[in-house]
PDB file of C-alpha atoms in Angstrom:
ATOM      1  CA  MET A   1     153.728  23.673  96.096  1.00 42.00           C
ATOM      2  CA  ALA A   2     151.214  26.340  95.143  1.00 44.00           C
ATOM      3  CA  SER A   3     147.614  25.548  95.997  1.00 44.00           C
ATOM      4  CA  LYS A   4     144.964  25.088  93.315  1.00 40.00           C
ATOM      5  CA  ASP A   5     143.448  28.435  94.335  1.00 45.00           C
ATOM      6  CA  THR A   6     146.665  30.284  93.397  1.00 43.00           C
ATOM      7  CA  ALA A   7     147.406  28.365  90.193  1.00 44.00           C
ATOM      8  CA  ASP A   8     145.780  30.932  87.902  1.00 45.00           C
ATOM      9  CA  ILE A   9     147.204  34.123  89.390  1.00 68.00           C
ATOM     10  CA  GLY A  10     150.500  35.881  88.715  1.00 87.00           C
ATOM     11  CA  THR A  11     153.760  34.973  90.382  1.00 89.00           C
ATOM     12  CA  ARG A  12     153.980  38.226  92.334  1.00 90.00           C
ATOM     13  CA  GLU A  13     150.494  37.739  93.744  1.00 88.00           C
ATOM     14  CA  ARG A  14     151.267  34.108  94.644  1.00 89.00           C
ATOM     15  CA  ILE A  15     154.329  35.303  96.563  1.00 90.00           C
ATOM     16  CA  ILE A  16     152.307  37.904  98.481  1.00 87.00           C
ATOM     17  CA  ILE A  17     149.558  35.401  99.333  1.00 87.00           C
ATOM     18  CA  ALA A  18     152.078  32.800 100.512  1.00 88.00           C
ATOM     19  CA  ALA A  19     153.939  35.321 102.668  1.00 85.00           C
ATOM     20  CA  ALA A  20     150.702  36.750 104.111  1.00 82.00           C
ATOM     21  CA  GLU A  21     149.616  33.243 105.095  1.00 83.00           C
ATOM     22  CA  MET A  22     152.955  32.732 106.845  1.00 82.00           C
ATOM     23  CA  VAL A  23     152.554  36.009 108.772  1.00 75.00           C
ATOM     24  CA  SER A  24     149.001  35.091 109.800  1.00 71.00           C
ATOM     25  CA  GLU A  25     150.259  31.749 111.122  1.00 74.00           C
ATOM     26  CA  ASP A  26     153.256  33.263 112.917  1.00 71.00           C
ATOM     27  CA  PRO A  27     153.529  37.064 113.340  1.00 63.00           C
ATOM     28  CA  ARG A  28     157.263  36.599 113.981  1.00 62.00           C
ATOM     29  CA  ALA A  29     157.806  34.954 110.599  1.00 66.00           C
ATOM     30  CA  ARG A  30     160.893  36.457 109.000  1.00 69.00           C
ATOM     31  CA  LEU A  31     159.753  35.574 105.492  1.00 76.00           C
ATOM     32  CA  SER A  32     163.000  34.010 104.311  1.00 82.00           C
ATOM     33  CA  VAL A  33     163.367  33.774 100.551  1.00 84.00           C
ATOM     34  CA  ARG A  34     163.636  29.986 100.656  1.00 88.00           C
ATOM     35  CA  ALA A  35     160.573  29.491 102.884  1.00 88.00           C
ATOM     36  CA  VAL A  36     158.316  31.907 100.982  1.00 89.00           C
ATOM     37  CA  ALA A  37     159.394  30.522  97.601  1.00 91.00           C
ATOM     38  CA  ALA A  38     158.642  26.976  98.767  1.00 92.00           C
ATOM     39  CA  ARG A  39     155.229  28.051 100.094  1.00 90.00           C
ATOM     40  CA  ALA A  40     154.416  29.804  96.794  1.00 91.00           C
ATOM     41  CA  GLY A  41     155.689  26.879  94.716  1.00 92.00           C
ATOM     42  CA  ILE A  42     158.275  28.916  92.812  1.00 92.00           C
ATOM     43  CA  SER A  43     162.069  29.142  92.607  1.00 92.00           C
ATOM     44  CA  THR A  44     164.078  31.462  94.838  1.00 91.00           C
ATOM     45  CA  GLY A  45     165.336  33.191  91.682  1.00 92.00           C
ATOM     46  CA  SER A  46     161.783  33.960  90.638  1.00 91.00           C
ATOM     47  CA  LEU A  47     161.044  35.422  94.059  1.00 91.00           C
ATOM     48  CA  ARG A  48     164.203  37.535  93.933  1.00 91.00           C
ATOM     49  CA  TYR A  49     163.132  38.870  90.543  1.00 91.00           C
ATOM     50  CA  HIS A  50     159.929  40.290  92.046  1.00 91.00           C
ATOM     51  CA  PHE A  51     161.361  41.166  95.477  1.00 89.00           C
ATOM     52  CA  PRO A  52     165.131  41.789  95.385  1.00 89.00           C
ATOM     53  CA  THR A  53     165.368  42.261  99.164  1.00 84.00           C
ATOM     54  CA  GLN A  54     163.730  40.613 102.150  1.00 79.00           C
ATOM     55  CA  ARG A  55     162.655  43.992 103.525  1.00 76.00           C
ATOM     56  CA  GLU A  56     160.922  44.879 100.252  1.00 82.00           C
ATOM     57  CA  LEU A  57     158.992  41.604 100.425  1.00 84.00           C
ATOM     58  CA  GLN A  58     158.053  42.089 104.079  1.00 77.00           C
ATOM     59  CA  ASP A  59     156.976  45.701 103.593  1.00 74.00           C
ATOM     60  CA  THR A  60     154.858  44.810 100.546  1.00 81.00           C
ATOM     61  CA  VAL A  61     153.141  41.964 102.368  1.00 79.00           C
ATOM     62  CA  LEU A  62     152.355  44.108 105.409  1.00 72.00           C
ATOM     63  CA  GLN A  63     151.127  46.946 103.201  1.00 70.00           C
ATOM     64  CA  THR A  64     148.775  44.488 101.502  1.00 77.00           C
ATOM     65  CA  ILE A  65     147.493  43.235 104.855  1.00 70.00           C
ATOM     66  CA  TYR A  66     146.905  46.778 106.108  1.00 64.00           C
ATOM     67  CA  GLU A  67     145.038  47.682 102.932  1.00 67.00           C
ATOM     68  CA  VAL A  68     142.621  44.865 103.715  1.00 66.00           C
ATOM     69  CA  VAL A  69     142.145  45.525 107.446  1.00 60.00           C
ATOM     70  CA  ALA A  70     142.498  49.335 107.404  1.00 59.00           C
ATOM     71  CA  PRO A  71     141.337  50.776 104.089  1.00 60.00           C
ATOM     72  CA  ASP A  72     142.061  54.486 103.670  1.00 59.00           C
ATOM     73  CA  ASP A  73     139.915  55.383 100.663  1.00 66.00           C
ATOM     74  CA  ARG A  74     137.753  57.770 102.734  1.00 83.00           C
ATOM     75  CA  ILE A  75     140.706  59.989 103.642  1.00 90.00           C
ATOM     76  CA  ARG A  76     140.222  61.710 100.262  1.00 88.00           C
ATOM     77  CA  ASP A  77     136.435  61.992 100.559  1.00 90.00           C
ATOM     78  CA  ARG A  78     136.114  65.760 100.899  1.00 91.00           C
ATOM     79  CA  SER A  79     132.374  65.516 101.442  1.00 92.00           C
ATOM     80  CA  LEU A  80     133.304  64.703 105.059  1.00 92.00           C
ATOM     81  CA  PRO A  81     135.139  67.023 107.477  1.00 93.00           C
ATOM     82  CA  ALA A  82     138.856  66.265 107.750  1.00 94.00           C
ATOM     83  CA  ARG A  83     138.591  65.339 111.435  1.00 94.00           C
ATOM     84  CA  ASP A  84     135.828  62.808 110.722  1.00 93.00           C
ATOM     85  CA  ARG A  85     137.852  61.227 107.919  1.00 94.00           C
ATOM     86  CA  LEU A  86     140.938  60.856 110.090  1.00 94.00           C
ATOM     87  CA  VAL A  87     138.975  59.460 113.031  1.00 93.00           C
ATOM     88  CA  GLY A  88     137.363  56.978 110.640  1.00 90.00           C
ATOM     89  CA  CYS A  89     140.751  55.816 109.378  1.00 90.00           C
ATOM     90  CA  LEU A  90     142.043  55.365 112.922  1.00 91.00           C
ATOM     91  CA  ARG A  91     138.886  53.423 113.778  1.00 87.00           C
ATOM     92  CA  ASN A  92     139.727  51.067 110.910  1.00 84.00           C
ATOM     93  CA  ILE A  93     143.038  50.290 112.628  1.00 83.00           C
ATOM     94  CA  LEU A  94     141.202  49.582 115.890  1.00 83.00           C
ATOM     95  CA  ALA A  95     138.362  47.547 114.383  1.00 78.00           C
ATOM     96  CA  PRO A  96     140.260  44.249 113.908  1.00 74.00           C
ATOM     97  CA  ALA A  97     141.201  44.297 117.612  1.00 75.00           C
ATOM     98  CA  GLY A  98     137.573  43.657 118.562  1.00 76.00           C
ATOM     99  CA  VAL A  99     136.355  44.216 122.107  1.00 76.00           C
ATOM    100  CA  GLY A 100     136.153  42.136 125.264  1.00 78.00           C
ATOM    101  CA  GLN A 101     137.325  38.538 124.833  1.00 83.00           C
ATOM    102  CA  GLU A 102     138.357  39.086 121.219  1.00 81.00           C
ATOM    103  CA  ALA A 103     140.607  41.981 122.255  1.00 82.00           C
ATOM    104  CA  ARG A 104     142.021  39.943 125.157  1.00 86.00           C
ATOM    105  CA  ASP A 105     142.830  37.058 122.822  1.00 86.00           C
ATOM    106  CA  GLY A 106     144.564  39.428 120.433  1.00 82.00           C
ATOM    107  CA  TRP A 107     146.720  41.002 123.110  1.00 84.00           C
ATOM    108  CA  ALA A 108     147.552  37.557 124.512  1.00 86.00           C
ATOM    109  CA  ILE A 109     148.998  36.695 121.095  1.00 82.00           C
ATOM    110  CA  VAL A 110     151.014  39.927 121.050  1.00 82.00           C
ATOM    111  CA  PHE A 111     152.320  39.190 124.550  1.00 84.00           C
ATOM    112  CA  ARG A 112     153.287  35.610 123.737  1.00 85.00           C
ATOM    113  CA  THR A 113     154.867  36.656 120.449  1.00 81.00           C
ATOM    114  CA  PHE A 114     156.771  39.849 121.201  1.00 81.00           C
ATOM    115  CA  ILE A 115     156.888  40.481 124.972  1.00 84.00           C
ATOM    116  CA  GLU A 116     157.149  37.236 126.935  1.00 85.00           C
ATOM    117  CA  PRO A 117     159.978  35.499 124.999  1.00 84.00           C
ATOM    118  CA  ASP A 118     163.516  36.809 124.972  1.00 87.00           C
ATOM    119  CA  PRO A 119     163.888  39.093 121.929  1.00 83.00           C
ATOM    120  CA  THR A 120     165.558  37.705 118.826  1.00 82.00           C
ATOM    121  CA  ASP A 121     166.636  39.337 115.587  1.00 81.00           C
ATOM    122  CA  GLU A 122     163.642  37.699 113.886  1.00 77.00           C
ATOM    123  CA  SER A 123     161.046  38.851 116.415  1.00 77.00           C
ATOM    124  CA  ASP A 124     162.501  42.368 116.549  1.00 81.00           C
ATOM    125  CA  ALA A 125     162.487  42.627 112.752  1.00 78.00           C
ATOM    126  CA  ALA A 126     158.912  41.334 112.548  1.00 78.00           C
ATOM    127  CA  TYR A 127     157.613  43.819 115.137  1.00 81.00           C
ATOM    128  CA  GLN A 128     159.515  46.739 113.614  1.00 83.00           C
ATOM    129  CA  ALA A 129     158.074  45.906 110.197  1.00 80.00           C
ATOM    130  CA  LEU A 130     154.542  45.870 111.621  1.00 79.00           C
ATOM    131  CA  TRP A 131     155.082  49.203 113.371  1.00 83.00           C
ATOM    132  CA  ARG A 132     156.777  50.728 110.323  1.00 84.00           C
ATOM    133  CA  GLU A 133     153.862  49.908 108.026  1.00 82.00           C
ATOM    134  CA  ALA A 134     151.270  51.230 110.490  1.00 84.00           C
ATOM    135  CA  GLN A 135     153.281  54.416 110.944  1.00 88.00           C
ATOM    136  CA  HIS A 136     153.587  54.882 107.174  1.00 87.00           C
ATOM    137  CA  ARG A 137     149.834  54.575 106.712  1.00 87.00           C
ATOM    138  CA  VAL A 138     149.080  57.206 109.347  1.00 92.00           C
ATOM    139  CA  GLU A 139     151.765  59.480 107.870  1.00 92.00           C
ATOM    140  CA  TYR A 140     150.090  59.083 104.475  1.00 90.00           C
ATOM    141  CA  TRP A 141     146.696  60.072 105.883  1.00 92.00           C
ATOM    142  CA  LEU A 142     148.256  63.149 107.499  1.00 94.00           C
ATOM    143  CA  SER A 143     150.084  64.084 104.292  1.00 92.00           C
ATOM    144  CA  VAL A 144     146.770  64.022 102.397  1.00 91.00           C
ATOM    145  CA  LEU A 145     145.246  66.429 104.918  1.00 93.00           C
ATOM    146  CA  ALA A 146     148.337  68.646 104.806  1.00 92.00           C
ATOM    147  CA  GLU A 147     148.050  68.836 101.010  1.00 91.00           C
ATOM    148  CA  GLU A 148     144.467  70.020 101.468  1.00 92.00           C
ATOM    149  CA  GLY A 149     145.674  72.728 103.838  1.00 91.00           C
ATOM    150  CA  VAL A 150     143.555  71.519 106.753  1.00 90.00           C
ATOM    151  CA  MET A 151     146.537  70.801 108.997  1.00 86.00           C
ATOM    152  CA  PRO A 152     150.003  72.304 109.355  1.00 82.00           C
ATOM    153  CA  ALA A 153     152.604  71.223 106.825  1.00 81.00           C
ATOM    154  CA  GLY A 154     155.863  69.625 107.904  1.00 84.00           C
ATOM    155  CA  ASP A 155     157.209  66.210 108.772  1.00 88.00           C
ATOM    156  CA  PRO A 156     154.186  64.107 109.856  1.00 91.00           C
ATOM    157  CA  SER A 157     156.213  61.427 111.661  1.00 92.00           C
ATOM    158  CA  ALA A 158     155.880  62.877 115.192  1.00 93.00           C
ATOM    159  CA  ARG A 159     152.137  63.423 114.781  1.00 94.00           C
ATOM    160  CA  ALA A 160     151.709  59.934 113.342  1.00 94.00           C
ATOM    161  CA  ARG A 161     153.596  58.399 116.258  1.00 95.00           C
ATOM    162  CA  PHE A 162     151.376  60.287 118.705  1.00 96.00           C
ATOM    163  CA  LEU A 163     148.230  58.989 117.003  1.00 96.00           C
ATOM    164  CA  MET A 164     149.617  55.439 116.932  1.00 94.00           C
ATOM    165  CA  THR A 165     150.346  55.672 120.667  1.00 95.00           C
ATOM    166  CA  VAL A 166     146.743  56.731 121.296  1.00 96.00           C
ATOM    167  CA  VAL A 167     145.420  53.891 119.133  1.00 93.00           C
ATOM    168  CA  ASN A 168     147.623  51.355 120.929  1.00 92.00           C
ATOM    169  CA  GLY A 169     146.366  52.587 124.294  1.00 92.00           C
ATOM    170  CA  LEU A 170     142.751  52.340 123.170  1.00 92.00           C
ATOM    171  CA  SER A 171     143.280  48.818 121.844  1.00 89.00           C
ATOM    172  CA  ILE A 172     144.642  47.754 125.242  1.00 90.00           C
ATOM    173  CA  GLU A 173     141.695  49.455 126.936  1.00 89.00           C
ATOM    174  CA  ARG A 174     139.366  47.323 124.797  1.00 86.00           C
ATOM    175  CA  ALA A 175     140.853  44.216 126.442  1.00 86.00           C
ATOM    176  CA  LEU A 176     140.300  45.494 129.991  1.00 86.00           C
ATOM    177  CA  PRO A 177     137.054  45.441 132.007  1.00 81.00           C
ATOM    178  CA  ALA A 178     135.006  48.470 131.052  1.00 70.00           C
ATOM    179  CA  GLU A 179     131.561  50.003 131.264  1.00 67.00           C
ATOM    180  CA  ASP A 180     129.100  49.894 128.370  1.00 60.00           C
ATOM    181  CA  SER A 181     130.129  53.419 127.363  1.00 64.00           C
ATOM    182  CA  LEU A 182     133.626  52.279 126.313  1.00 72.00           C
ATOM    183  CA  LEU A 183     133.112  52.898 122.592  1.00 73.00           C
ATOM    184  CA  ALA A 184     131.609  56.340 123.186  1.00 77.00           C
ATOM    185  CA  GLU A 185     134.593  57.275 125.347  1.00 86.00           C
ATOM    186  CA  GLU A 186     136.923  55.815 122.726  1.00 88.00           C
ATOM    187  CA  THR A 187     135.349  58.017 120.061  1.00 89.00           C
ATOM    188  CA  ALA A 188     135.739  61.098 122.263  1.00 91.00           C
ATOM    189  CA  THR A 189     139.415  60.225 122.844  1.00 94.00           C
ATOM    190  CA  LEU A 190     140.055  59.797 119.113  1.00 94.00           C
ATOM    191  CA  TYR A 191     138.496  63.192 118.382  1.00 95.00           C
ATOM    192  CA  LEU A 192     140.607  64.851 121.093  1.00 95.00           C
ATOM    193  CA  ALA A 193     143.765  63.306 119.611  1.00 96.00           C
ATOM    194  CA  VAL A 194     142.832  64.206 116.036  1.00 96.00           C
ATOM    195  CA  ASP A 195     141.912  67.787 116.967  1.00 95.00           C
ATOM    196  CA  ALA A 196     145.284  68.175 118.707  1.00 94.00           C
ATOM    197  CA  VAL A 197     147.133  66.894 115.643  1.00 94.00           C
ATOM    198  CA  LEU A 198     145.202  69.022 113.152  1.00 92.00           C
ATOM    199  CA  ALA A 199     145.825  72.144 115.214  1.00 87.00           C
ATOM    200  CA  SER A 200     149.447  71.413 116.174  1.00 67.00           C
ATOM    201  CA  PRO A 201     152.225  73.663 114.805  1.00 59.00           C
ATOM    202  CA  PRO A 202     154.967  72.145 112.630  1.00 50.00           C
ATOM    203  CA  SER A 203     157.632  70.304 114.650  1.00 50.00           C
TER     204      SER A 203
END
């Protein structure tokens, strides 16, 4: 049944909240229509009306989560240099990872969820959805900069994947023993990656 907190909001929003809670409890959650509908306190038909496919539901939920943890409103703030805006957006992806013990705890969850167990269709689909949404957000940031003419036009997918690889590496580095200058070195690495992407020719 829906909680009292969600009683006064729309059905679509109740669905998104219920599914986001399920993902936060289990990153491998496949978000089946029956399970999400039960969590939201609605019928499966009502859920299908708002989200005809499971992938549409999953992508919407992950997009909502990313908008909370990695806001991108500053990518259009032309009072800042393009490289600073893009580095700031990438920092927003890194921020939830924390540093030290917090980062280690986060990567332990990733390991236990997606690496240690034998892969299943559900775990593969959950990870691919997470990666897909992160990739789409970085591609969007790059497309904004391309529209401004501050980076080469063309398909941004290869550049976005490169930046995501750098961000993943930095998030792992946050979990490893490091000197006090870790964040300064991280910033320098992000600027090197961003400068390479902004100057790179179309693929």
